[in-house]
């Protein structure tokens, strides 16, 4: 049995690979649904448009396609950065193959598109989670080794204090005890929340409203807060107190970065947005429905020097920062199978928190 043209068309429509057919002038004469989804344009608008009007690259890439029409040589480009009409940037692999139109006998280009953003994001998440686990193991081991001698030092200082004859000498033992307590508290903060999470249904917008109230009070009204909520998001199974702590750490960091920025020209602004996302993958796990929380500020942005290590303990972009807040936040979100990601540039930093809305 031979495949019919109708079957061929049906196969093309159900491919996960984006497929485009361009004429010799690089005008789109056909695109399948996967190509429409990747380029975020309907077939009605896409067909008849110049390919590089929909997916902007530099002049060398335009010349390469034109050369392919002339020479008949195929080529492939990996991890190309494509700028779409909606100002979004897309990373994809694409292959260009010259073919002859079966009816007009004119040269055309078959372009196959494979989106890379999702795979790259999953790979980054896996690396981030692995680094977090390694860091937590190191911190737990270090905490054990530090707290044991600290307890001995503190106990010895207390015993010594009882034997000292004068108050002046006891001031030194007070310093030893106070510094031992300070180090113990620091180690406890490095370990993060010690209480077992109390899983219960939580309304994410009640949590976010609490964050807004605290940021407003701490900033004394200097930060404008914008809310953009999706009321359809169902309740999340989480520890409400820990979730407030995780999100407040992010909101408070954004507030402090804006208020302490000497070059802040616009009024400090914090936008909190919620959306539900379907068929979303976190690490190796695919979830039917995920809550996406975005905390967006118009501050100076995160320095490039710390972006790769931002969620590590003791890493901070502020001179007075402890560098523990984001590490604790990521740990709390990981405990409920979520993930925190971020993008940052001057005047726009976005922290995205993804929380599954169903059990694994």
PDB file of C-alpha atoms in Angstrom, residues 159-263:
ATOM      1  CA  UNK A 159      33.150  26.654  83.884  1.00  0.00           C
ATOM      2  CA  UNK A 160      36.069  29.067  83.704  1.00  0.00           C
ATOM      3  CA  UNK A 161      33.744  31.988  84.389  1.00  0.00           C
ATOM      4  CA  UNK A 162      32.738  30.455  87.740  1.00  0.00           C
ATOM      5  CA  UNK A 163      36.356  30.234  88.846  1.00  0.00           C
ATOM      6  CA  UNK A 164      37.423  33.750  87.882  1.00  0.00           C
ATOM      7  CA  UNK A 165      37.790  36.131  90.813  1.00  0.00           C
ATOM      8  CA  UNK A 166      36.983  39.469  89.146  1.00  0.00           C
ATOM      9  CA  UNK A 167      34.209  40.857  86.937  1.00  0.00           C
ATOM     10  CA  UNK A 168      36.811  42.328  84.563  1.00  0.00           C
ATOM     11  CA  UNK A 169      38.136  38.869  83.733  1.00  0.00           C
ATOM     12  CA  UNK A 170      34.628  37.492  83.306  1.00  0.00           C
ATOM     13  CA  UNK A 171      34.079  39.944  80.435  1.00  0.00           C
ATOM     14  CA  UNK A 172      36.445  37.818  78.360  1.00  0.00           C
ATOM     15  CA  UNK A 173      34.484  34.633  79.036  1.00  0.00           C
ATOM     16  CA  UNK A 174      31.286  36.520  78.114  1.00  0.00           C
ATOM     17  CA  UNK A 175      32.841  37.333  74.749  1.00  0.00           C
ATOM     18  CA  UNK A 176      33.785  33.667  74.205  1.00  0.00           C
ATOM     19  CA  UNK A 177      30.259  32.493  75.050  1.00  0.00           C
ATOM     20  CA  UNK A 178      28.566  35.160  72.895  1.00  0.00           C
ATOM     21  CA  UNK A 179      30.783  34.422  69.893  1.00  0.00           C
ATOM     22  CA  UNK A 180      30.223  30.678  70.279  1.00  0.00           C
ATOM     23  CA  UNK A 181      26.454  31.320  70.307  1.00  0.00           C
ATOM     24  CA  UNK A 182      26.757  33.536  67.239  1.00  0.00           C
ATOM     25  CA  UNK A 183      28.628  30.831  65.314  1.00  0.00           C
ATOM     26  CA  UNK A 184      26.078  28.234  66.426  1.00  0.00           C
ATOM     27  CA  UNK A 185      23.236  30.426  65.142  1.00  0.00           C
ATOM     28  CA  UNK A 186      25.068  30.925  61.842  1.00  0.00           C
ATOM     29  CA  UNK A 187      25.480  27.173  61.423  1.00  0.00           C
ATOM     30  CA  UNK A 188      21.788  26.653  62.205  1.00  0.00           C
ATOM     31  CA  UNK A 189      20.852  29.204  59.543  1.00  0.00           C
ATOM     32  CA  UNK A 190      23.110  27.455  57.037  1.00  0.00           C
ATOM     33  CA  UNK A 191      21.206  24.238  57.667  1.00  0.00           C
ATOM     34  CA  UNK A 192      17.891  25.989  56.972  1.00  0.00           C
ATOM     35  CA  UNK A 193      14.549  25.061  58.563  1.00  0.00           C
ATOM     36  CA  UNK A 194      14.933  22.162  60.995  1.00  0.00           C
ATOM     37  CA  UNK A 195      11.248  21.485  61.526  1.00  0.00           C
ATOM     38  CA  UNK A 196       9.581  18.742  59.501  1.00  0.00           C
ATOM     39  CA  UNK A 197       7.399  20.482  56.872  1.00  0.00           C
ATOM     40  CA  UNK A 198       3.722  20.450  57.781  1.00  0.00           C
ATOM     41  CA  UNK A 199       1.997  19.658  54.506  1.00  0.00           C
ATOM     42  CA  UNK A 200      -1.442  21.238  54.208  1.00  0.00           C
ATOM     43  CA  UNK A 201      -3.559  22.862  51.481  1.00  0.00           C
ATOM     44  CA  UNK A 202      -2.275  26.406  50.982  1.00  0.00           C
ATOM     45  CA  UNK A 203      -3.793  29.229  48.940  1.00  0.00           C
ATOM     46  CA  UNK A 204      -0.770  30.656  47.129  1.00  0.00           C
ATOM     47  CA  UNK A 205      -2.367  34.094  46.843  1.00  0.00           C
ATOM     48  CA  UNK A 206      -2.833  34.334  50.606  1.00  0.00           C
ATOM     49  CA  UNK A 207       0.894  33.654  50.937  1.00  0.00           C
ATOM     50  CA  UNK A 208       1.730  36.281  48.318  1.00  0.00           C
ATOM     51  CA  UNK A 209      -0.507  38.858  49.973  1.00  0.00           C
ATOM     52  CA  UNK A 210       1.438  38.287  53.179  1.00  0.00           C
ATOM     53  CA  UNK A 211       4.674  38.890  51.254  1.00  0.00           C
ATOM     54  CA  UNK A 212       3.257  42.118  49.818  1.00  0.00           C
ATOM     55  CA  UNK A 213       2.272  43.366  53.277  1.00  0.00           C
ATOM     56  CA  UNK A 214       5.686  42.640  54.756  1.00  0.00           C
ATOM     57  CA  UNK A 215       7.570  44.246  51.858  1.00  0.00           C
ATOM     58  CA  UNK A 216       5.323  47.305  52.029  1.00  0.00           C
ATOM     59  CA  UNK A 217       5.921  47.699  55.782  1.00  0.00           C
ATOM     60  CA  UNK A 218       9.680  47.104  55.601  1.00  0.00           C
ATOM     61  CA  UNK A 219      10.111  49.518  52.692  1.00  0.00           C
ATOM     62  CA  UNK A 220       7.859  52.113  54.384  1.00  0.00           C
ATOM     63  CA  UNK A 221       5.804  52.332  51.237  1.00  0.00           C
ATOM     64  CA  UNK A 222       8.761  53.228  49.013  1.00  0.00           C
ATOM     65  CA  UNK A 223       8.229  50.193  46.758  1.00  0.00           C
ATOM     66  CA  UNK A 224       5.230  50.131  44.413  1.00  0.00           C
ATOM     67  CA  UNK A 225       3.711  46.650  44.378  1.00  0.00           C
ATOM     68  CA  UNK A 226       1.772  45.389  41.345  1.00  0.00           C
ATOM     69  CA  UNK A 227      -0.315  42.222  41.519  1.00  0.00           C
ATOM     70  CA  UNK A 228      -1.200  40.092  38.504  1.00  0.00           C
ATOM     71  CA  UNK A 229      -2.890  36.970  39.841  1.00  0.00           C
ATOM     72  CA  UNK A 230      -4.482  33.985  38.143  1.00  0.00           C
ATOM     73  CA  UNK A 231      -7.414  33.188  40.463  1.00  0.00           C
ATOM     74  CA  UNK A 232      -7.934  29.756  38.891  1.00  0.00           C
ATOM     75  CA  UNK A 233      -4.800  28.273  40.512  1.00  0.00           C
ATOM     76  CA  UNK A 234      -5.870  25.551  42.994  1.00  0.00           C
ATOM     77  CA  UNK A 235      -4.428  25.124  46.473  1.00  0.00           C
ATOM     78  CA  UNK A 236      -0.899  23.778  46.887  1.00  0.00           C
ATOM     79  CA  UNK A 237       0.205  21.077  49.331  1.00  0.00           C
ATOM     80  CA  UNK A 238       2.971  22.804  51.305  1.00  0.00           C
ATOM     81  CA  UNK A 239       4.104  24.103  54.679  1.00  0.00           C
ATOM     82  CA  UNK A 240       2.595  27.589  54.734  1.00  0.00           C
ATOM     83  CA  UNK A 241       5.155  29.068  57.100  1.00  0.00           C
ATOM     84  CA  UNK A 242       8.117  27.740  55.131  1.00  0.00           C
ATOM     85  CA  UNK A 243       6.569  28.839  51.841  1.00  0.00           C
ATOM     86  CA  UNK A 244       6.164  32.371  53.218  1.00  0.00           C
ATOM     87  CA  UNK A 245       9.814  32.323  54.279  1.00  0.00           C
ATOM     88  CA  UNK A 246      11.000  31.111  50.857  1.00  0.00           C
ATOM     89  CA  UNK A 247       9.079  33.738  48.880  1.00  0.00           C
ATOM     90  CA  UNK A 248       9.753  36.522  51.375  1.00  0.00           C
ATOM     91  CA  UNK A 249      13.506  35.959  51.035  1.00  0.00           C
ATOM     92  CA  UNK A 250      13.186  36.616  47.298  1.00  0.00           C
ATOM     93  CA  UNK A 251      10.877  39.627  47.704  1.00  0.00           C
ATOM     94  CA  UNK A 252      13.031  41.122  50.444  1.00  0.00           C
ATOM     95  CA  UNK A 253      16.208  40.719  48.355  1.00  0.00           C
ATOM     96  CA  UNK A 254      14.511  42.538  45.473  1.00  0.00           C
ATOM     97  CA  UNK A 255      13.329  45.342  47.772  1.00  0.00           C
ATOM     98  CA  UNK A 256      16.780  45.835  49.307  1.00  0.00           C
ATOM     99  CA  UNK A 257      18.520  45.764  45.921  1.00  0.00           C
ATOM    100  CA  UNK A 258      16.236  48.535  44.634  1.00  0.00           C
ATOM    101  CA  UNK A 259      16.365  50.732  47.740  1.00  0.00           C
ATOM    102  CA  UNK A 260      20.148  50.438  48.046  1.00  0.00           C
ATOM    103  CA  UNK A 261      20.805  51.123  44.356  1.00  0.00           C
ATOM    104  CA  UNK A 262      22.299  54.622  43.978  1.00  0.00           C
ATOM    105  CA  UNK A 263      21.533  54.591  40.238  1.00  0.00           C
TER     106      UNK A 263
END
